[in-house]
Amino acid sequence: MKKTIACILLISVVSSCTSKTEKQSGPEPLPIIGTWQLLSGTLIEKGDTVVTDYTKGRSFIKIINATHFSFTQHDLNKGQGSDASFSAGAGTYTLKDSTYTEHLTYCSDRAWEGHDFSFTLTLQSDTLTQRGVEIVEATGVNRLNIEKYVRVKNQ
């Protein structure tokens, strides 16, 4: 009986001295999961700057879940008139610190499919800014793209 109590006591002492492995703490990932409305886009290419206001005449949303993203853009005139437009794309992404990299698997402009695009993200309150270089050699695209989104609130 004394040996049993001694063994239990010894096991208790040894197990209480064992250190637990602590999870390494690092910066929290940016909370980007959700639906985002594009407010403005700035393209800088070959010295020219084009700023597009996506709140007038068109709508563009990006939806991000834990592993995938998608985007859809269209005019607000139901495809009628000279400003008729539609584009869409989707794929997977990675997020490491503030570096967000999209792998575009599907795109209405098929020359963009299969490309990776890395952006630096900044998040302030409900505003997400995405900044990075887009290169698609087949189309001659080599430009800096800066996009400003606002989080869509659940209705």
C-alpha positions in Angstrom: 0.0 0.0 0.0 2.9 2.4 0.9 4.5 1.5 -2.4 1.3 2.4 -4.3 1.0 5.7 -2.5 4.7 6.5 -3.1 4.3 5.7 -6.9 1.2 7.9 -7.2 3.0 10.7 -5.4 6.1 10.3 -7.6 4.0 10.3 -10.8 2.2 13.5 -9.6 5.4 15.3 -8.8 7.0 14.3 -12.1 4.0 15.2 -14.2 3.6 18.6 -12.4 7.2 19.5 -13.3 6.7 18.7 -17.0 6.5 21.9 -19.1 3.7 22.3 -21.5 4.6 23.4 -25.1 3.2 26.8 -25.6 1.8 27.8 -29.0 4.0 30.4 -30.5 2.4 33.7 -30.6 2.6 35.9 -33.6 0.6 38.6 -35.2 -3.0 37.7 -35.7 -4.0 37.2 -39.3 -5.9 40.1 -40.9 -9.6 39.5 -40.7 -10.4 39.6 -44.4 -13.0 36.9 -44.6 -16.3 38.4 -45.8 -17.8 40.4 -48.7 -16.1 43.6 -49.9 -17.4 46.4 -52.1 -14.8 48.0 -54.3 -14.9 51.8 -53.9 -12.0 52.9 -56.1 -9.2 51.5 -58.2 -5.9 53.1 -59.3 -3.8 51.7 -62.1 -0.4 53.1 -62.7 1.2 51.8 -65.9 4.1 53.3 -68.0 3.8 56.6 -66.2 0.0 56.9 -66.7 -2.4 56.9 -63.8 -6.0 55.9 -64.2 -8.4 56.2 -61.2 -11.8 54.5 -61.4 -14.7 55.3 -59.1 -16.6 52.0 -58.7 -19.5 53.7 -56.9 -20.8 55.3 -60.1 -22.3 53.3 -63.0 -20.8 50.0 -62.0 -20.6 47.6 -59.1 -17.7 45.3 -58.0 -17.6 42.9 -55.1 -15.0 40.5 -53.8 -15.9 37.6 -51.6 -13.3 36.0 -49.5 -13.7 32.8 -47.4 -11.0 30.8 -45.6 -9.3 29.5 -48.7 -10.9 31.0 -51.8 -11.8 34.4 -53.3 -14.1 35.5 -56.1 -14.9 38.8 -57.7 -17.7 40.1 -59.9 -18.0 43.4 -61.7 -20.8 44.7 -63.9 -22.3 47.9 -65.1 -25.5 49.2 -63.5 -27.4 49.6 -66.8 -28.2 45.9 -67.2 -25.7 45.5 -70.0 -27.2 48.3 -72.1 -25.3 51.2 -73.6 -21.7 52.0 -74.3 -20.5 51.4 -70.8 -21.8 47.8 -70.7 -19.4 45.6 -68.9 -19.0 42.3 -67.0 -16.0 40.6 -65.5 -15.5 37.8 -63.0 -12.8 35.7 -61.5 -12.1 33.3 -58.7 -9.3 31.1 -57.2 -7.4 30.3 -54.1 -5.3 32.6 -52.0 -2.7 32.6 -49.3 -2.2 35.2 -46.5 1.1 35.6 -44.7 1.2 38.6 -42.4 0.0 41.4 -44.8 1.0 39.6 -48.0 -2.1 38.4 -49.8 -1.4 36.3 -52.9 -4.2 35.3 -55.3 -3.9 32.3 -57.6 -6.5 33.2 -60.3 -8.0 29.9 -61.5 -11.0 31.2 -63.4 -11.4 34.6 -65.2 -13.7 36.0 -67.8 -10.5 37.3 -69.5 -8.9 33.9 -70.0 -5.4 35.2 -70.5 -5.3 36.0 -66.8 -6.1 32.4 -65.7 -3.3 30.5 -63.9 -1.4 33.6 -62.8 -0.4 34.6 -59.2 -0.8 38.1 -58.0 0.7 39.3 -54.7 -0.6 42.3 -52.9 0.1 44.1 -49.6 -3.0 44.5 -47.6 -3.8 47.2 -45.0 -7.0 47.1 -42.9 -8.3 50.1 -41.1 -11.7 49.7 -39.5 -14.0 48.5 -42.3 -11.7 49.6 -45.1 -9.3 47.2 -46.9 -6.6 48.5 -49.2 -4.9 46.1 -51.6 -1.7 47.2 -53.4 0.5 45.2 -55.8 1.9 44.7 -59.2 0.0 42.8 -61.8 2.0 41.2 -64.7 0.3 39.2 -67.5 2.9 39.0 -70.3 0.4 37.6 -72.8 -1.6 40.8 -72.6 1.3 43.2 -72.1 0.0 44.1 -68.6 2.6 45.3 -66.1 1.1 47.8 -63.7 0.7 48.8 -60.1 -2.9 48.2 -58.9 -4.3 49.9 -55.8 -7.8 49.0 -54.8 -9.8 50.3 -51.9 -12.7 48.2 -50.5 -15.3 48.6 -47.8 -16.7 45.6 -45.9 -20.3 44.9 -46.8 -22.4 44.8 -43.6 -24.9 41.9 -43.1 -28.4 43.2 -43.7 
